[in-house]
CSV table of C-alpha atoms and ligand atoms in Angstrom, one decimal:
chain,number,residue,atom,x,y,z
A,1,MET,CA,0.0,0.0,0.0
A,2,PHE,CA,2.9,2.4,0.8
A,3,GLN,CA,5.6,1.2,-1.6
A,4,ASP,CA,6.1,4.7,-2.9
A,5,LEU,CA,5.9,6.3,0.6
A,6,LYS,CA,8.7,8.8,1.1
A,7,LEU,CA,9.4,10.0,4.7
A,8,HIS,CA,11.5,13.1,5.2
A,9,HIS,CA,12.8,13.5,8.8
A,10,ARG,CA,13.2,17.1,9.8
A,11,ASP,CA,14.7,16.7,13.3
A,12,GLY,CA,11.8,14.9,14.9
A,13,PHE,CA,9.1,16.2,12.5
A,14,ILE,CA,8.2,13.9,9.6
A,15,THR,CA,6.8,14.9,6.3
A,16,THR,CA,5.4,12.4,3.7
A,17,ASN,CA,4.6,12.5,0.0
A,18,ILE,CA,1.0,11.6,0.7
A,19,PRO,CA,-1.3,14.4,-0.5
A,20,ALA,CA,-3.4,15.7,2.4
A,21,LEU,CA,-7.0,14.5,2.6
A,22,LYS,CA,-9.8,17.1,2.6
A,23,ASP,CA,-11.0,18.2,6.0
A,24,SER,CA,-14.3,19.7,4.7
A,25,LYS,CA,-16.7,17.3,6.4
A,26,LEU,CA,-15.0,17.3,9.8
A,27,ARG,CA,-14.4,21.1,9.7
A,28,ALA,CA,-18.1,21.7,8.9
A,29,ALA,CA,-19.1,19.3,11.8
A,30,LEU,CA,-16.9,21.2,14.3
A,31,GLN,CA,-18.3,24.5,13.1
A,32,ARG,CA,-21.9,23.2,13.5
A,33,PHE,CA,-21.0,22.0,17.1
A,34,LEU,CA,-19.4,25.3,18.1
A,35,VAL,CA,-22.5,27.4,17.3
A,36,LEU,CA,-24.7,25.3,19.6
A,37,PRO,CA,-25.6,27.1,22.8
A,38,LEU,CA,-23.0,26.7,25.5
A,39,SER,CA,-25.4,24.6,27.7
A,40,LYS,CA,-25.8,22.1,24.8
A,41,ARG,CA,-22.0,22.0,24.2
A,42,MET,CA,-21.3,21.4,27.9
A,43,LYS,CA,-23.4,18.2,27.8
A,44,TYR,CA,-20.5,16.8,25.8
A,45,SER,CA,-17.7,18.3,27.9
A,46,GLN,CA,-14.6,16.1,28.5
A,47,LYS,CA,-15.6,15.8,32.1
A,48,LYS,CA,-19.1,14.5,31.3
A,49,LEU,CA,-18.0,11.9,28.8
A,50,GLU,CA,-15.3,10.5,31.1
A,51,VAL,CA,-13.7,8.3,28.4
A,52,ALA,CA,-10.0,8.9,27.6
A,53,PHE,CA,-9.7,12.4,26.3
A,54,ASP,CA,-13.1,12.5,24.5
A,55,GLY,CA,-15.3,15.5,24.5
A,56,TYR,CA,-15.3,19.3,24.4
A,57,SER,CA,-12.8,21.7,26.0
A,58,TYR,CA,-13.5,25.4,25.6
A,59,MET,CA,-11.2,28.4,25.5
A,60,GLY,CA,-10.4,29.7,29.0
A,61,GLN,CA,-11.3,26.3,30.7
A,62,THR,CA,-9.1,25.7,33.8
A,63,ASP,CA,-9.7,21.9,34.2
A,64,SER,CA,-9.3,20.5,30.7
A,65,LEU,CA,-7.1,17.4,30.3
A,66,ASN,CA,-5.6,18.6,27.0
A,67,GLN,CA,-5.3,22.3,27.1
A,68,TYR,CA,-4.3,25.2,29.5
A,69,ASP,CA,-6.7,28.0,30.3
A,70,SER,CA,-4.3,30.4,28.4
A,71,ASP,CA,-4.6,28.3,25.2
A,72,LEU,CA,-6.6,30.1,22.6
A,73,LEU,CA,-8.7,27.4,21.2
A,74,HIS,CA,-11.8,25.2,21.4
A,75,SER,CA,-11.3,21.5,20.9
A,76,PHE,CA,-13.5,18.5,20.5
A,77,VAL,CA,-11.9,15.0,20.8
A,78,LEU,CA,-13.6,12.1,19.0
A,79,SER,CA,-12.3,8.5,19.2
A,80,ASP,CA,-13.0,4.9,18.4
A,81,ILE,CA,-13.0,4.2,22.2
A,82,SER,CA,-16.4,5.8,23.0
A,83,ASP,CA,-19.5,4.4,21.2
A,84,GLN,CA,-20.4,6.6,18.3
A,85,GLU,CA,-23.9,7.5,19.7
A,86,ASN,CA,-22.2,9.2,22.7
A,87,PHE,CA,-20.9,12.0,20.4
A,88,PRO,CA,-23.1,15.0,19.4
A,89,GLN,CA,-25.2,15.1,16.3
A,90,PRO,CA,-23.1,17.4,14.2
A,91,PHE,CA,-20.2,14.8,14.2
A,92,GLN,CA,-22.4,11.8,13.3
A,93,GLN,CA,-22.2,12.0,9.5
A,94,TYR,CA,-18.4,12.3,9.7
A,95,LEU,CA,-18.1,9.5,12.2
A,96,SER,CA,-20.2,7.2,9.9
A,97,GLN,CA,-18.8,8.2,6.5
A,98,GLU,CA,-15.2,9.1,6.9
A,99,PHE,CA,-13.7,8.3,10.3
A,100,PRO,CA,-13.5,4.5,10.0
A,101,GLU,CA,-11.8,4.7,6.6
A,102,GLN,CA,-9.4,7.3,7.7
A,103,LEU,CA,-8.4,5.2,10.7
A,104,LEU,CA,-7.7,2.2,8.5
A,105,LEU,CA,-5.4,4.4,6.4
A,106,ILE,CA,-3.7,5.7,9.6
A,107,ARG,CA,-3.2,2.2,10.9
A,108,GLU,CA,-1.5,1.0,7.7
A,109,LEU,CA,0.7,4.1,7.6
A,110,GLU,CA,1.7,3.8,11.3
A,111,LYS,CA,2.6,0.1,10.9
A,112,GLU,CA,4.7,1.1,7.8
A,113,ILE,CA,6.5,3.9,9.8
A,114,LEU,CA,7.1,1.5,12.7
A,115,LYS,CA,8.7,-0.9,10.3
A,116,ARG,CA,10.9,1.8,8.7
A,117,LEU,CA,12.0,3.1,12.1
A,118,GLY,CA,13.0,-0.5,13.0
A,119,PHE,CA,10.2,-1.1,15.5
A,120,SER,CA,8.1,-3.8,13.8
A,121,LYS,CA,8.4,-5.6,17.2
A,122,PHE,CA,5.6,-3.3,18.4
A,123,ASN,CA,3.2,-4.6,15.8
A,124,ILE,CA,1.4,-7.1,18.1
A,125,PHE,CA,1.0,-4.5,20.8
A,126,TYR,CA,-0.2,-2.0,18.2
A,127,GLU,CA,-2.8,-4.4,16.7
A,128,ASN,CA,-4.2,-5.4,20.0
A,129,HIS,CA,-4.0,-2.4,22.2
A,130,VAL,CA,-3.8,0.8,20.2
A,131,SER,CA,-6.9,2.9,19.4
A,132,HIS,CA,-7.3,6.4,17.9
A,133,MET,CA,-8.7,9.8,18.6
A,134,VAL,CA,-8.9,13.0,16.6
A,135,SER,CA,-8.5,16.3,18.3
A,136,CYS,CA,-10.5,18.9,16.3
A,137,ASN,CA,-9.2,22.3,17.1
A,138,PHE,CA,-10.6,25.8,16.3
A,139,TYR,CA,-8.6,28.9,17.1
A,140,PRO,CA,-10.9,31.9,16.9
A,141,GLU,CA,-9.8,35.3,15.7
A,142,LEU,CA,-8.1,37.2,18.6
A,143,THR,CA,-10.5,39.9,19.9
A,144,ASN,CA,-9.6,43.1,21.7
A,145,SER,CA,-9.9,41.5,25.1
A,146,VAL,CA,-7.3,38.9,24.1
A,147,HIS,CA,-5.1,41.6,22.5
A,148,ASN,CA,-4.6,43.2,25.9
A,149,ILE,CA,-3.3,40.1,27.5
A,150,GLU,CA,0.4,39.5,27.1
A,151,LEU,CA,0.6,36.3,25.2
A,152,SER,CA,3.4,34.6,23.4
A,153,GLU,CA,1.6,31.5,22.1
A,154,ARG,CA,-1.7,30.4,20.7
A,155,LEU,CA,-1.1,26.9,22.0
A,156,SER,CA,1.5,26.4,24.6
A,157,TYR,CA,4.4,24.0,24.0
A,158,HIS,CA,3.8,20.4,24.9
A,159,THR,CA,4.4,16.8,23.9
A,160,ASP,CA,1.5,14.6,22.8
A,161,VAL,CA,0.1,11.5,24.6
A,162,SER,CA,0.3,9.6,21.3
A,163,LEU,CA,2.5,7.0,19.7
A,164,PHE,CA,2.3,9.3,16.6
A,165,SER,CA,0.3,12.4,16.0
A,166,ILE,CA,-0.8,12.5,12.4
A,167,PHE,CA,-2.1,15.4,10.4
A,168,LEU,CA,-4.1,13.7,7.7
A,169,PHE,CA,-5.4,17.0,6.3
A,170,GLY,CA,-2.0,18.7,6.3
A,171,LEU,CA,-1.2,21.8,8.5
A,172,GLU,CA,-2.3,25.4,8.5
A,173,SER,CA,0.5,27.9,9.2
A,174,GLY,CA,1.7,28.6,12.7
A,175,PHE,CA,2.7,25.2,13.9
A,176,SER,CA,6.0,25.4,15.7
A,177,TYR,CA,8.4,22.7,17.0
A,178,GLU,CA,11.6,22.5,18.9
A,179,LYS,CA,14.6,20.9,17.2
A,180,SER,CA,17.2,18.8,19.1
A,181,SER,CA,19.4,22.0,19.2
A,182,GLY,CA,16.6,23.7,21.2
A,183,ASP,CA,15.9,26.1,18.3
A,184,LYS,CA,12.3,26.6,17.4
A,185,VAL,CA,11.0,26.4,13.9
A,186,VAL,CA,7.7,27.9,12.7
A,187,LEU,CA,6.1,26.2,9.7
A,188,ASP,CA,4.1,27.5,6.9
A,189,SER,CA,1.0,25.6,5.7
A,190,ILE,CA,1.7,22.1,4.4
A,191,ASP,CA,-0.5,20.2,1.9
A,192,GLU,CA,0.9,16.7,2.6
A,193,VAL,CA,0.2,14.3,5.5
A,194,VAL,CA,2.7,15.1,8.3
A,195,LEU,CA,3.4,13.4,11.6
A,196,PHE,CA,5.6,13.2,14.6
A,197,PRO,CA,6.2,10.9,17.6
A,198,GLY,CA,4.6,11.5,21.0
A,199,HIS,CA,5.1,10.4,24.6
A,200,LEU,CA,4.1,6.8,23.9
A,201,MET,CA,6.8,6.3,21.2
A,202,GLU,CA,9.4,7.8,23.6
A,203,LEU,CA,8.3,5.4,26.3
A,204,MET,CA,8.1,2.3,24.1
A,205,SER,CA,11.4,3.0,22.3
A,206,ASN,CA,13.1,3.5,25.7
A,207,GLY,CA,13.9,7.1,24.9
A,208,LYS,CA,15.5,6.3,21.5
A,209,ILE,CA,12.8,8.3,19.7
A,210,LYS,CA,11.9,11.5,21.5
A,211,ALA,CA,8.4,13.0,21.7
A,212,LEU,CA,8.3,16.2,19.7
A,213,ASN,CA,7.8,19.4,21.7
A,214,HIS,CA,5.5,21.6,19.8
A,215,GLY,CA,3.0,24.4,19.9
A,216,VAL,CA,1.2,27.1,17.8
A,217,VAL,CA,2.5,30.7,17.5
A,218,LEU,CA,0.3,33.8,17.4
A,219,PRO,CA,-0.6,34.8,13.8
A,220,GLU,CA,0.6,38.1,12.4
A,221,ASN,CA,-2.9,38.9,11.4
A,222,ARG,CA,-4.8,38.8,14.7
A,223,MET,CA,-8.1,38.3,12.8
A,224,GLU,CA,-7.0,35.0,11.3
A,225,GLN,CA,-8.9,31.9,12.4
A,226,ARG,CA,-7.2,28.6,12.4
A,227,PHE,CA,-8.3,25.0,12.3
A,228,SER,CA,-6.3,21.9,12.9
A,229,PHE,CA,-7.2,18.2,13.1
A,230,ALA,CA,-4.6,15.9,14.8
A,231,PHE,CA,-5.1,12.1,14.9
A,232,PHE,CA,-3.5,10.4,17.8
A,233,SER,CA,-2.7,6.7,18.3
A,234,LEU,CA,-3.0,5.9,22.0
A,235,PRO,CA,-3.4,2.8,24.2
A,236,LYS,CA,-7.0,1.6,24.8
A,237,PRO,CA,-8.0,2.4,28.5
A,238,GLN,CA,-7.9,-1.3,29.3
A,239,ALA,CA,-4.6,-2.0,27.5
A,240,ASN,CA,-2.0,-4.0,29.4
A,241,MET,CA,1.3,-2.2,29.2
A,242,GLN,CA,4.8,-2.9,30.2
A,243,PHE,CA,7.5,-0.8,28.7
A,244,GLY,CA,10.8,0.1,30.5
A,245,SER,CA,9.9,1.2,34.0
A,246,PHE,CA,6.2,1.6,33.2
A,247,LYS,CA,3.7,-1.1,34.0
A,248,GLY,CA,0.0,-0.6,34.1
A,249,SER,CA,-3.2,-0.1,32.1
A,250,GLY,CA,-3.8,2.4,29.3
A,251,LYS,CA,-5.6,4.5,31.9
A,252,ASP,CA,-2.6,4.5,34.2
A,253,TYR,CA,-0.5,5.6,31.1
A,254,TYR,CA,-2.8,8.6,30.5
A,255,LYS,CA,-2.3,9.6,34.2
A,256,GLN,CA,1.5,9.2,33.9
A,257,TYR,CA,1.5,11.4,30.8
A,258,LEU,CA,-0.7,14.0,32.4
A,259,ASN,CA,1.5,14.2,35.5
A,260,GLN,CA,4.1,15.9,33.5
A,261,PHE,CA,2.0,19.1,33.3
B,301,LIG,FE1,-0.1,18.6,20.4
């Protein structure tokens, strides 16, 4: 399936020659969700859903698992861990029509990447214990109230919980990552599938492959909105894991990851 796949390693950040897929259905779904009244959106908050990282986190929220209160975005996490009917109506069409096929593609791609990185030995764990989520992120335009706050980033620097984080729809400009030298690079938009390793890859490879530290910088034009859709491979909550000094369930692994922050 990926005989012609070319991976280009840019100091932890990996580009491919796979043309980006269209995000139109998922983008429209996220937009339809975000215009619902707050009371409706909060029925699907991360806290209410209580499954992995699934659900809604809003801008300014102080108790989100996956963003700081200073991060300038709304996010909705979908996954193949929760049952589809637990997600709100605006996402249903995407979940039925595109999500399963996209996850199949991601699974094939990730297995091929593991092979090329010399980690085919993880295939059995991957097949049995790895599931996926997609974090749908919307960064609204920066209003006057936000202008007055001293901010340096749109999304603060962090590493992801994932084995890999995959941008199936490419990237909008503003993504930034830290090279091994400590220098930070800010990327322009990219129209191919791109990816990078997360905390799980670092754990499983015993530190040989480092999780990429990354964030999103403020745009020059403060009125510019931004969308991003990141697919994460992560252990199922019930997964049995033993890698290096870590032994526990998938849920224990999420806790260990979150303890860094
Ligand atoms: Fe991230």
